Amino acid sequence: MTISRRGVLQGATALGATGAAFWGFAETGKNFYQGVMGSAQAKGIAGGALPPEYKVDTSTGEVILNPDQRVGYTMCMGCTSVCGIRVRVDKASGDILRATGNPYSPLSTNPHIPYDTPIKEAITGLSAYGEQGLAGRSTACGRGNAAIAKQNSKERILKPMKRVGERGSGQWKEISWDQLIEETVEGGDLFGEGNVEGLRAIRDLKTPLDPENPEYGPKANQLVVIPVFKNGRLMMAARFAKMAYGTRNFVGHRSYCGLSMRAGYAAMLDNLKKQPHLKPDYRHAKYMLFIGTAPGNAGNPYKLQGTLMGAARGRDGVKYAVVDPVLTNSQNHAFGKDNTWVPIRPGTDGALVMGMIRWIMENERYDAKFLAQPSGAAAQTAGEASWSNATHLVIDDPEHPKGGSFLRQGMVTADLEEDAQKAPMCLDAQTGELSPAKGRPATLFHQGTVRLLDGSTVPVATSLSLLRREALRKTLAEYSTDCGVPEERIISLARDFTSVGKQAAADCHGGTMHAAGFYTAYAIVMLNALVGNLNAKGGTTAGGGRFKDVQKGPRYNLLAFPGKVKVKGVDAGRGGFAYEKTSEFKRLVADGKNPYPAQAPWHSFTQPMGAQWLTSVLEGYPYKAKAVITWSSNPVYGVAGMENDVKEKIKDTKRLPLFIAIDPFINETSRFADYIVPDRVFYEAWGWASAWGGVPTKVSTARWPVVDCQTGKTPDGRHMDMDNFFIDVAKRMDLPGFGEKAIPDADGNLHPLHRSEDFWMRAGANVAFDGGAVPESDDVDMTITGVDRIRADLESTLKPDEWRRVAYVYNRGGRYEDAAKTYKGDTFARSYKKGIQVWNETVGTARNSMTGKKFAGCPTWQAPSFADGTQVDKAFPPDLWPFRVVSTKSQLRSSSTGGNPYLDDLKLSNAIAINTVDADQLSIKTGDWITVISPSNRISGQALVRKGIARGAIGIEHGYGHRELGARTHKIGKVILEGHSERGLGTNSNDLGYTDPTSKGPALLADPVVGSIARQALPARIEK
Amino acid sequence: MPAVDLMSFDHEAVWRPWAVAYFLLVGTGASAALLLAYARLVRVAEAKGALIVAASFALASGLPLLADLHQPARFIHFYSGSAPASIMWWGSWFLPLFIASTLLLAFMTGRRGNAPMCGGERMLTMIVGALALCILGYTAGEMSVVAARPVWNTLGFPVVLILTALMSGAGATMTIDSLNGEKEEGRYMLVVTGAATLVAFGLWMLTDTNLSTLAADYAPVGLFGAFIIAGVVVPVVLAVSARASLLLRGVSGALAVFGALAFRWSTFNGAQLMSKTETAFYGHEAALSQDALQALAGSAGLLILSLIFVTLLINLLAVRASKQTQA
């Protein structure tokens, strides 16, 4: 046999090719083997999927349940949207297998199925039967899917713990429930460090906590309770803290999360107390403007917004713009030019919007017909869906005692009834005569004088004239220079916004949490007023509200009980109380001294300032706390500048004698606690929640234990949790509203409150009966949804005609008004009744506690400033501090997701994003380690160089840089709870926050008007 | 190949480098099959080079497609149900039919040796040609319907995808022919489709900002340039000017195949690295990751084995046929 050269060459080629092919396809081969023979196909459905919870025969629609699993409908708390979810549980192990959407819930399904749909039919609707599952898709987001890891987390606290070493040392010991209750109530020498007053001693409702400043209220206010957001369980904590214990210091996390947005809306919607807010009608709007919020990327309700924006992108004629220093996933190249990103200098959105308002005014692009209606009656006659005070006359002299107030009929006409005296005045559009705001259109623009009853003359102007004056204060070129957005862009945004009638909507959220937050938000939301879109289809909605739950309901009154305390006094964060009303102010005036500036800012018309509580009580201005209880809240991580300010002070037991944390986990705040009380994770808990503004129909989402609670049990067999801690403390202290005879029903009979079920199931009865009773559930449905597990409790707690109806509601994970009831003609069926405040009298008559100057009562542009009005840019000039830091939100991370193994698998750390041009100038490349330095602190992380961030901005994704939640080692008795350093990777932009340098007293940098914490637009520089 | 997503989480590109290999192989094979059908049915030529290219490229295309499925065993789902509204589902039927028919054609051609083509083979050639059109249509269609990828979701993309496939089919045929010492087919087709590619790509670039953004920011450096210069202009010029040289014909054809590869590489990978929301490119390092190298090397190895197999098949059968004839 001869071997030719050609043969050798061919053989070698074939050999080489075979080698290459084997190397190339090795992975494919392995995967293929796995797919055919391995675990991936073991369960028979697709790639490693679990056996399904049920099967639906695609020809008959018959449902065949999987006897090994159950599916319960409850509420998610992976973020704050509180969506309805269905949770799949393995019956044998009790473990949660998966979480996905509840088809009855409008937060998870678009559109949600009619409420009376039978349970089995709802299941069929999610299946391939008739391809229904595609149209009726009901989902949980990635975060909602990942959150199931919380339940079995190794880091969970299951028994009460008491610190052993100094605060924050990470040394604990487990104690019994009884010891916990006894020590926290009675106090004593609890830590061998001297006597500590217990909750009993602190509750003194008569003695003023500070006799020199009696307005601070009774000593009971020295208990400060810092709870989580409105997660559906809040009212139990509120019942304890406010109604029974009697401290006024109980409020949610709004002041460090989204207060500026809420306050801006509240000022416009004339309800500064409850702070309602609007959301665009994503389903029908033709133009949407998002400023400092990224629908589907963050915001609230986040998942629904994402779904609806996705649908909007598929609709013809829809356009939207996102104004944000950071380009987010709200934009999509595939949508072409109909969605645009407008990069902007952090903290300057207010300039952009006032520029838009200027152009709208100058070009008369506002809805004059809507704005001319001075009352609800006039709007009705004119066929408008809402009305405003644009035409109401304001006393336009800040020095006048009534400056900033509306001109009222009683000031110009004598001998009137009380109601008539209060009527605001305007100029009749037809006659030009001064007349009370009633059923006829009025003049939009007017500036002049009016003679009052006392003979004096005062300058007056309509609200809209004042808004125009504020808008015209700067030229378009100046606004453009301030915000870095070209003039043409400002004009095109304004033109687009005013080109589609009422089918335009503007919204904002956390991006406005900077030191110019209030007026920025007020200006953004005022755009809605200029096109008159409130309650209009395609415009904005304040939401559909909720069925009555923890309220004075049709079955039980859960807000009243014998002995209920009415709280009084000043908030520990100086919110919602005017400095001018304090004894301190009056003393200074009496002594002939200038009362301004106050020691630290007071904010007269905002809510209690929970975000300032820790900083304030640790310094004792206005007063010190004797005990702090946190419940599932984490201000040390979540409030910009907090950790830096309090991390040493909070360890000092003289500054804060008692600190109790209620939490399933140890976070950056509860690490400093004296006691940690275990709590339920949300799949195990009771409660009733509702949607934020984004759902136009009524929503009440139920929370009930779809899995067994894992915490330890009290001696009488209840699970240890927040509810039972407050119940047992209250009972030991004999507080009203707890124990026997605590809950009145509609007939006035009193029912007991000894355990969670007593409270939450009765709230469920209110839900089931509100606006007409729901039907009774049969036994089969209860078996399918797992509600049969709580059947005995339902039967024993509720009345015979109640319990099956409440079961009907739990079967469906809540009560939801049908989607068909969303609109009535061209307006929302559930409309917002109060008038839009183009000028807000409360704001316009309030004063800055540091300068004594009155605030403008309408939107205006003020650059981010300290409390005394000094601009942040002046104190930290851009040539030395060229960057402004913003926090950004991803779809899957929030402050509480730290340590979640599923999310960590996806992305363990964040990066520090800067613009490519900035990076070039500093010779920074993606992946370089850089240090960001703020006036207070420095953080280091890896750079991410991108075009999708504005020049001069630093973007840091929120949810990383944890020091706890599994990142640090704790010792509980002899057990070591090992920390994992990788859980603490990345950076937290809040570490760059700082205290207000113009305030002598304790104050973190905040908006000067309402005190919302400034976590955005923080000055910084970068070192490589 | 990871795409860096800036606001959420990095993720695997859905269309892997294996897709580049598959589309190149199947496109080249289908185009050579068209060339073959044209040569045999219209010009009455044997076009053996085109047959080898059609059969071997088709044979090599199946596995890269499986590899692109992430979990290759999932391919069974194409056949366990029907989805007539899906272009990809139609493709799942076209592909095996196309592979089988070209191989059968190679078998029949080899078996008859030097004998003239019979009616059955003529019919099969027509079927192969028709299936080749289906393959070109479905591959272009299934990508251009992806609305989430604006670069693909245009008129320009399917047109250039098909034109480069035709160039590549002609080029591969010229290269195989020149290796076999022949100057049979493909030169004219390469020149025409190459010129059309230049015009179509130019118009597309001028009218689609997404493509210009891709070219400027996302595509691996120089790939578009390499595609146009080395992959289109040079092979066309060579094919026009060097009609007599076997070597230059072979080089021209190989460069045309490279052009089709470069186009697919830059538009498949580039468009996916082009974040749906972002305006910068983060995939430079990832462009030649081990994944990508495995896809290229594995497919190239498989292609060479297929070429050897198909050539041997035809030649051995032909030898047997001629022995039978002599006997």
CSV table of C-alpha atoms in Angstrom, one decimal, chain A residues 557-848:
chain,number,residue,atom,x,y,z
A,557,ASN,CA,-65.1,49.1,63.7
A,558,LEU,CA,-61.4,48.5,63.9
A,559,LEU,CA,-60.5,52.2,64.4
A,560,ALA,CA,-62.5,52.8,67.6
A,561,PHE,CA,-62.5,51.2,71.0
A,562,PRO,CA,-63.1,52.2,74.6
A,563,GLY,CA,-60.2,54.2,75.9
A,564,LYS,CA,-58.6,55.0,72.6
A,565,VAL,CA,-56.0,57.7,72.9
A,566,LYS,CA,-55.9,60.8,70.8
A,567,VAL,CA,-52.3,61.6,70.3
A,568,LYS,CA,-50.9,65.1,70.6
A,569,GLY,CA,-47.7,67.0,70.5
A,570,VAL,CA,-44.8,67.7,68.2
A,571,ASP,CA,-43.3,65.1,66.0
A,572,ALA,CA,-39.8,64.1,66.9
A,573,GLY,CA,-38.6,65.0,63.4
A,574,ARG,CA,-40.2,68.5,63.6
A,575,GLY,CA,-42.6,67.7,60.7
A,576,GLY,CA,-46.1,69.0,60.5
A,577,PHE,CA,-45.6,71.6,63.1
A,578,ALA,CA,-44.9,75.3,62.5
A,579,TYR,CA,-41.8,76.7,64.2
A,580,GLU,CA,-43.7,79.9,64.8
A,581,LYS,CA,-46.1,78.0,67.1
A,582,THR,CA,-43.3,76.6,69.4
A,583,SER,CA,-42.5,78.0,72.8
A,584,GLU,CA,-38.9,78.4,71.7
A,585,PHE,CA,-40.0,80.8,69.0
A,586,LYS,CA,-42.2,82.7,71.3
A,587,ARG,CA,-39.5,83.0,74.0
A,588,LEU,CA,-37.1,84.4,71.4
A,589,VAL,CA,-39.6,86.9,70.2
A,590,ALA,CA,-40.5,87.9,73.8
A,591,ASP,CA,-36.8,88.4,74.5
A,592,GLY,CA,-36.6,90.7,71.5
A,593,LYS,CA,-34.3,88.4,69.7
A,594,ASN,CA,-34.5,87.3,66.1
A,595,PRO,CA,-36.2,83.9,66.2
A,596,TYR,CA,-34.7,82.9,62.9
A,597,PRO,CA,-33.0,80.7,62.1
A,598,ALA,CA,-34.4,77.8,64.1
A,599,GLN,CA,-31.8,75.4,65.6
A,600,ALA,CA,-32.8,72.9,63.0
A,601,PRO,CA,-35.4,73.0,60.2
A,602,TRP,CA,-39.1,72.7,61.0
A,603,HIS,CA,-41.6,71.8,58.3
A,604,SER,CA,-45.0,73.1,59.1
A,605,PHE,CA,-47.3,71.4,56.6
A,606,THR,CA,-45.6,68.1,55.9
A,607,GLN,CA,-46.1,64.7,57.5
A,608,PRO,CA,-44.2,63.6,60.6
A,609,MET,CA,-40.5,63.3,59.5
A,610,GLY,CA,-39.6,59.7,60.2
A,611,ALA,CA,-36.4,60.0,58.3
A,612,GLN,CA,-35.1,62.7,60.8
A,613,TRP,CA,-36.2,60.8,63.9
A,614,LEU,CA,-33.1,58.9,64.7
A,615,THR,CA,-30.8,61.9,64.0
A,616,SER,CA,-33.1,64.2,66.0
A,617,VAL,CA,-33.8,62.0,69.1
A,618,LEU,CA,-30.1,61.1,69.4
A,619,GLU,CA,-29.3,64.8,69.7
A,620,GLY,CA,-32.4,65.7,71.6
A,621,TYR,CA,-33.8,68.4,69.4
A,622,PRO,CA,-36.7,68.8,69.8
A,623,TYR,CA,-36.5,66.1,72.4
A,624,LYS,CA,-34.9,62.7,73.2
A,625,ALA,CA,-36.5,59.4,73.0
A,626,LYS,CA,-36.5,56.9,75.8
A,627,ALA,CA,-37.3,53.9,73.5
A,628,VAL,CA,-37.3,53.3,69.8
A,629,ILE,CA,-39.1,50.4,68.2
A,630,THR,CA,-38.3,49.6,64.6
A,631,TRP,CA,-40.4,47.2,62.6
A,632,SER,CA,-39.0,45.8,59.4
A,633,SER,CA,-37.6,49.2,58.6
A,634,ASN,CA,-34.0,50.1,57.9
A,635,PRO,CA,-33.4,53.8,58.0
A,636,VAL,CA,-29.7,53.4,58.7
A,637,TYR,CA,-29.3,51.9,55.2
A,638,GLY,CA,-32.1,53.7,53.5
A,639,VAL,CA,-31.8,57.3,54.6
A,640,ALA,CA,-29.0,59.2,52.8
A,641,GLY,CA,-26.4,60.3,55.4
A,642,MET,CA,-28.0,58.4,58.3
A,643,GLU,CA,-25.4,55.8,58.9
A,644,ASN,CA,-22.6,58.3,59.0
A,645,ASP,CA,-24.5,60.5,61.4
A,646,VAL,CA,-25.8,57.9,63.9
A,647,LYS,CA,-23.5,54.9,63.8
A,648,GLU,CA,-21.6,55.9,66.9
A,649,LYS,CA,-24.3,57.9,68.7
A,650,ILE,CA,-26.8,55.1,68.5
A,651,LYS,CA,-24.5,52.8,70.5
A,652,ASP,CA,-24.7,55.3,73.4
A,653,THR,CA,-27.4,54.0,75.8
A,654,LYS,CA,-27.6,57.4,77.5
A,655,ARG,CA,-28.7,59.0,74.2
A,656,LEU,CA,-31.1,56.1,73.6
A,657,PRO,CA,-31.9,53.9,76.6
A,658,LEU,CA,-34.0,51.2,74.9
A,659,PHE,CA,-34.0,50.0,71.3
A,660,ILE,CA,-36.3,47.1,70.2
A,661,ALA,CA,-36.3,45.8,66.6
A,662,ILE,CA,-39.0,43.6,65.2
A,663,ASP,CA,-37.6,41.9,62.1
A,664,PRO,CA,-37.2,38.5,60.5
A,665,PHE,CA,-33.6,39.5,59.6
A,666,ILE,CA,-30.8,41.5,61.1
A,667,ASN,CA,-30.4,44.6,59.0
A,668,GLU,CA,-28.2,47.7,59.2
A,669,THR,CA,-30.6,49.3,61.7
A,670,SER,CA,-31.6,46.3,63.8
A,671,ARG,CA,-28.0,45.4,64.3
A,672,PHE,CA,-27.9,48.1,67.0
A,673,ALA,CA,-31.0,46.9,68.8
A,674,ASP,CA,-31.1,45.7,72.4
A,675,TYR,CA,-33.8,43.2,71.5
A,676,ILE,CA,-34.8,41.6,68.3
A,677,VAL,CA,-38.3,40.2,68.1
A,678,PRO,CA,-38.8,37.6,65.4
A,679,ASP,CA,-41.4,38.3,62.8
A,680,ARG,CA,-43.3,36.5,59.9
A,681,VAL,CA,-42.1,36.9,56.3
A,682,PHE,CA,-45.0,37.9,54.1
A,683,TYR,CA,-46.1,34.5,53.0
A,684,GLU,CA,-46.8,33.6,56.6
A,685,ALA,CA,-48.5,36.9,57.7
A,686,TRP,CA,-51.9,38.4,58.0
A,687,GLY,CA,-53.0,41.8,56.6
A,688,TRP,CA,-54.9,43.8,54.1
A,689,ALA,CA,-53.2,46.1,51.5
A,690,SER,CA,-54.3,48.1,48.5
A,691,ALA,CA,-52.6,49.3,45.3
A,692,TRP,CA,-51.0,52.7,45.1
A,693,GLY,CA,-52.4,55.1,42.6
A,694,GLY,CA,-51.9,53.1,39.5
A,695,VAL,CA,-55.1,51.0,39.6
A,696,PRO,CA,-58.3,52.8,38.8
A,697,THR,CA,-60.7,50.3,40.4
A,698,LYS,CA,-61.1,49.2,44.0
A,699,VAL,CA,-58.4,46.9,45.3
A,700,SER,CA,-58.1,45.1,48.6
A,701,THR,CA,-55.3,42.5,48.6
A,702,ALA,CA,-55.4,39.8,51.3
A,703,ARG,CA,-52.4,38.6,53.1
A,704,TRP,CA,-52.8,35.3,55.0
A,705,PRO,CA,-50.5,32.5,55.9
A,706,VAL,CA,-50.3,30.4,52.7
A,707,VAL,CA,-47.5,28.5,54.5
A,708,ASP,CA,-46.8,27.7,58.1
A,709,CYS,CA,-45.0,30.3,60.1
A,710,GLN,CA,-41.5,29.3,61.0
A,711,THR,CA,-41.0,31.5,64.1
A,712,GLY,CA,-41.1,30.0,67.6
A,713,LYS,CA,-44.3,29.8,69.5
A,714,THR,CA,-45.4,31.7,72.6
A,715,PRO,CA,-46.2,29.7,75.7
A,716,ASP,CA,-49.9,29.7,74.6
A,717,GLY,CA,-49.1,28.4,71.2
A,718,ARG,CA,-49.2,31.5,69.0
A,719,HIS,CA,-46.3,32.2,66.6
A,720,MET,CA,-44.0,35.0,67.7
A,721,ASP,CA,-44.4,38.0,65.4
A,722,MET,CA,-45.1,41.7,65.4
A,723,ASP,CA,-48.8,41.3,66.0
A,724,ASN,CA,-48.4,39.1,69.0
A,725,PHE,CA,-45.6,41.2,70.5
A,726,PHE,CA,-47.7,44.3,70.5
A,727,ILE,CA,-50.8,42.4,71.7
A,728,ASP,CA,-48.9,40.9,74.6
A,729,VAL,CA,-47.1,44.1,75.5
A,730,ALA,CA,-50.5,45.9,75.4
A,731,LYS,CA,-52.2,43.3,77.5
A,732,ARG,CA,-49.4,43.3,80.1
A,733,MET,CA,-49.8,47.0,80.3
A,734,ASP,CA,-53.6,46.9,80.3
A,735,LEU,CA,-53.7,49.2,77.3
A,736,PRO,CA,-57.1,49.9,75.8
A,737,GLY,CA,-58.0,48.2,72.5
A,738,PHE,CA,-56.4,44.8,73.3
A,739,GLY,CA,-57.5,41.7,75.2
A,740,GLU,CA,-61.1,41.0,76.0
A,741,LYS,CA,-63.7,43.5,74.8
A,742,ALA,CA,-61.5,45.2,72.3
A,743,ILE,CA,-63.2,45.3,68.9
A,744,PRO,CA,-66.7,46.7,68.6
A,745,ASP,CA,-69.0,45.2,65.9
A,746,ALA,CA,-71.7,47.0,64.0
A,747,ASP,CA,-74.1,46.4,66.9
A,748,GLY,CA,-71.8,47.7,69.5
A,749,ASN,CA,-70.9,44.3,71.0
A,750,LEU,CA,-67.2,44.0,71.9
A,751,HIS,CA,-65.0,41.1,70.7
A,752,PRO,CA,-61.6,40.0,72.0
A,753,LEU,CA,-58.2,40.8,70.5
A,754,HIS,CA,-55.7,38.1,71.8
A,755,ARG,CA,-54.1,37.1,68.5
A,756,SER,CA,-53.5,38.2,64.9
A,757,GLU,CA,-56.5,36.3,63.6
A,758,ASP,CA,-58.9,38.2,65.9
A,759,PHE,CA,-57.9,41.4,64.2
A,760,TRP,CA,-57.2,40.6,60.6
A,761,MET,CA,-60.1,38.1,60.0
A,762,ARG,CA,-62.5,40.8,61.2
A,763,ALA,CA,-61.0,43.2,58.8
A,764,GLY,CA,-61.7,40.6,56.2
A,765,ALA,CA,-65.3,40.5,57.3
A,766,ASN,CA,-65.5,44.3,56.5
A,767,VAL,CA,-63.9,43.7,53.1
A,768,ALA,CA,-66.3,40.8,52.4
A,769,PHE,CA,-69.4,42.9,53.2
A,770,ASP,CA,-68.4,46.4,52.0
A,771,GLY,CA,-70.6,47.7,49.3
A,772,GLY,CA,-72.6,44.4,49.2
A,773,ALA,CA,-71.6,41.0,50.6
A,774,VAL,CA,-69.7,38.5,48.4
A,775,PRO,CA,-71.1,35.0,48.1
A,776,GLU,CA,-70.2,32.2,50.5
A,777,SER,CA,-67.4,29.8,49.6
A,778,ASP,CA,-68.0,26.1,49.3
A,779,ASP,CA,-65.7,23.5,50.7
A,780,VAL,CA,-64.2,22.5,47.3
A,781,ASP,CA,-62.9,26.0,46.6
A,782,MET,CA,-61.3,26.2,50.1
A,783,THR,CA,-59.5,22.9,49.4
A,784,ILE,CA,-58.1,24.1,46.1
A,785,THR,CA,-56.7,27.3,47.5
A,786,GLY,CA,-55.6,25.9,50.8
A,787,VAL,CA,-58.0,28.2,52.7
A,788,ASP,CA,-59.2,25.0,54.4
A,789,ARG,CA,-56.1,25.2,56.5
A,790,ILE,CA,-57.4,28.3,58.3
A,791,ARG,CA,-61.0,27.1,58.2
A,792,ALA,CA,-61.2,26.3,61.9
A,793,ASP,CA,-59.9,29.8,62.8
A,794,LEU,CA,-62.4,31.4,60.4
A,795,GLU,CA,-65.3,29.5,62.0
A,796,SER,CA,-64.3,30.1,65.6
A,797,THR,CA,-63.4,33.8,65.1
A,798,LEU,CA,-66.1,35.1,62.8
A,799,LYS,CA,-69.9,35.0,62.9
A,800,PRO,CA,-71.8,32.2,61.1
A,801,ASP,CA,-72.9,34.5,58.2
A,802,GLU,CA,-69.4,35.9,57.9
A,803,TRP,CA,-66.8,33.1,57.8
A,804,ARG,CA,-67.7,31.5,54.4
A,805,ARG,CA,-67.8,35.0,52.8
A,806,VAL,CA,-64.4,35.8,54.2
A,807,ALA,CA,-63.2,32.5,52.9
A,808,TYR,CA,-64.5,33.5,49.5
A,809,VAL,CA,-62.3,36.6,49.6
A,810,TYR,CA,-59.2,34.6,50.8
A,811,ASN,CA,-59.8,32.1,48.1
A,812,ARG,CA,-59.3,34.9,45.6
A,813,GLY,CA,-56.4,36.6,47.5
A,814,GLY,CA,-58.5,39.7,48.2
A,815,ARG,CA,-61.4,41.6,46.8
A,816,TYR,CA,-61.2,43.3,43.4
A,817,GLU,CA,-63.6,45.5,41.6
A,818,ASP,CA,-64.3,44.4,38.0
A,819,ALA,CA,-62.2,46.1,35.3
A,820,ALA,CA,-65.4,46.8,33.4
A,821,LYS,CA,-66.1,49.5,36.1
A,822,THR,CA,-63.0,51.6,35.2
A,823,TYR,CA,-64.6,54.2,33.1
A,824,LYS,CA,-67.9,56.1,32.8
A,825,GLY,CA,-67.9,57.6,29.4
A,826,ASP,CA,-64.8,59.7,28.9
A,827,THR,CA,-64.0,59.9,32.6
A,828,PHE,CA,-62.8,57.6,35.3
A,829,ALA,CA,-65.7,56.1,37.2
A,830,ARG,CA,-63.9,56.7,40.5
A,831,SER,CA,-63.0,60.3,40.2
A,832,TYR,CA,-61.1,62.7,42.5
A,833,LYS,CA,-63.4,65.4,43.7
A,834,LYS,CA,-61.3,68.1,45.3
A,835,GLY,CA,-60.1,71.0,43.1
A,836,ILE,CA,-56.6,71.3,41.7
A,837,GLN,CA,-54.6,73.9,43.6
A,838,VAL,CA,-52.6,76.0,41.2
A,839,TRP,CA,-51.9,78.1,44.2
A,840,ASN,CA,-51.9,76.2,47.5
A,841,GLU,CA,-52.8,78.5,50.4
A,842,THR,CA,-51.2,76.3,53.1
A,843,VAL,CA,-47.9,76.3,51.3
A,844,GLY,CA,-48.2,80.0,50.3
A,845,THR,CA,-48.7,81.2,53.9
A,846,ALA,CA,-46.1,79.0,55.6
A,847,ARG,CA,-42.6,80.2,56.4
A,848,ASN,CA,-39.1,78.8,56.1
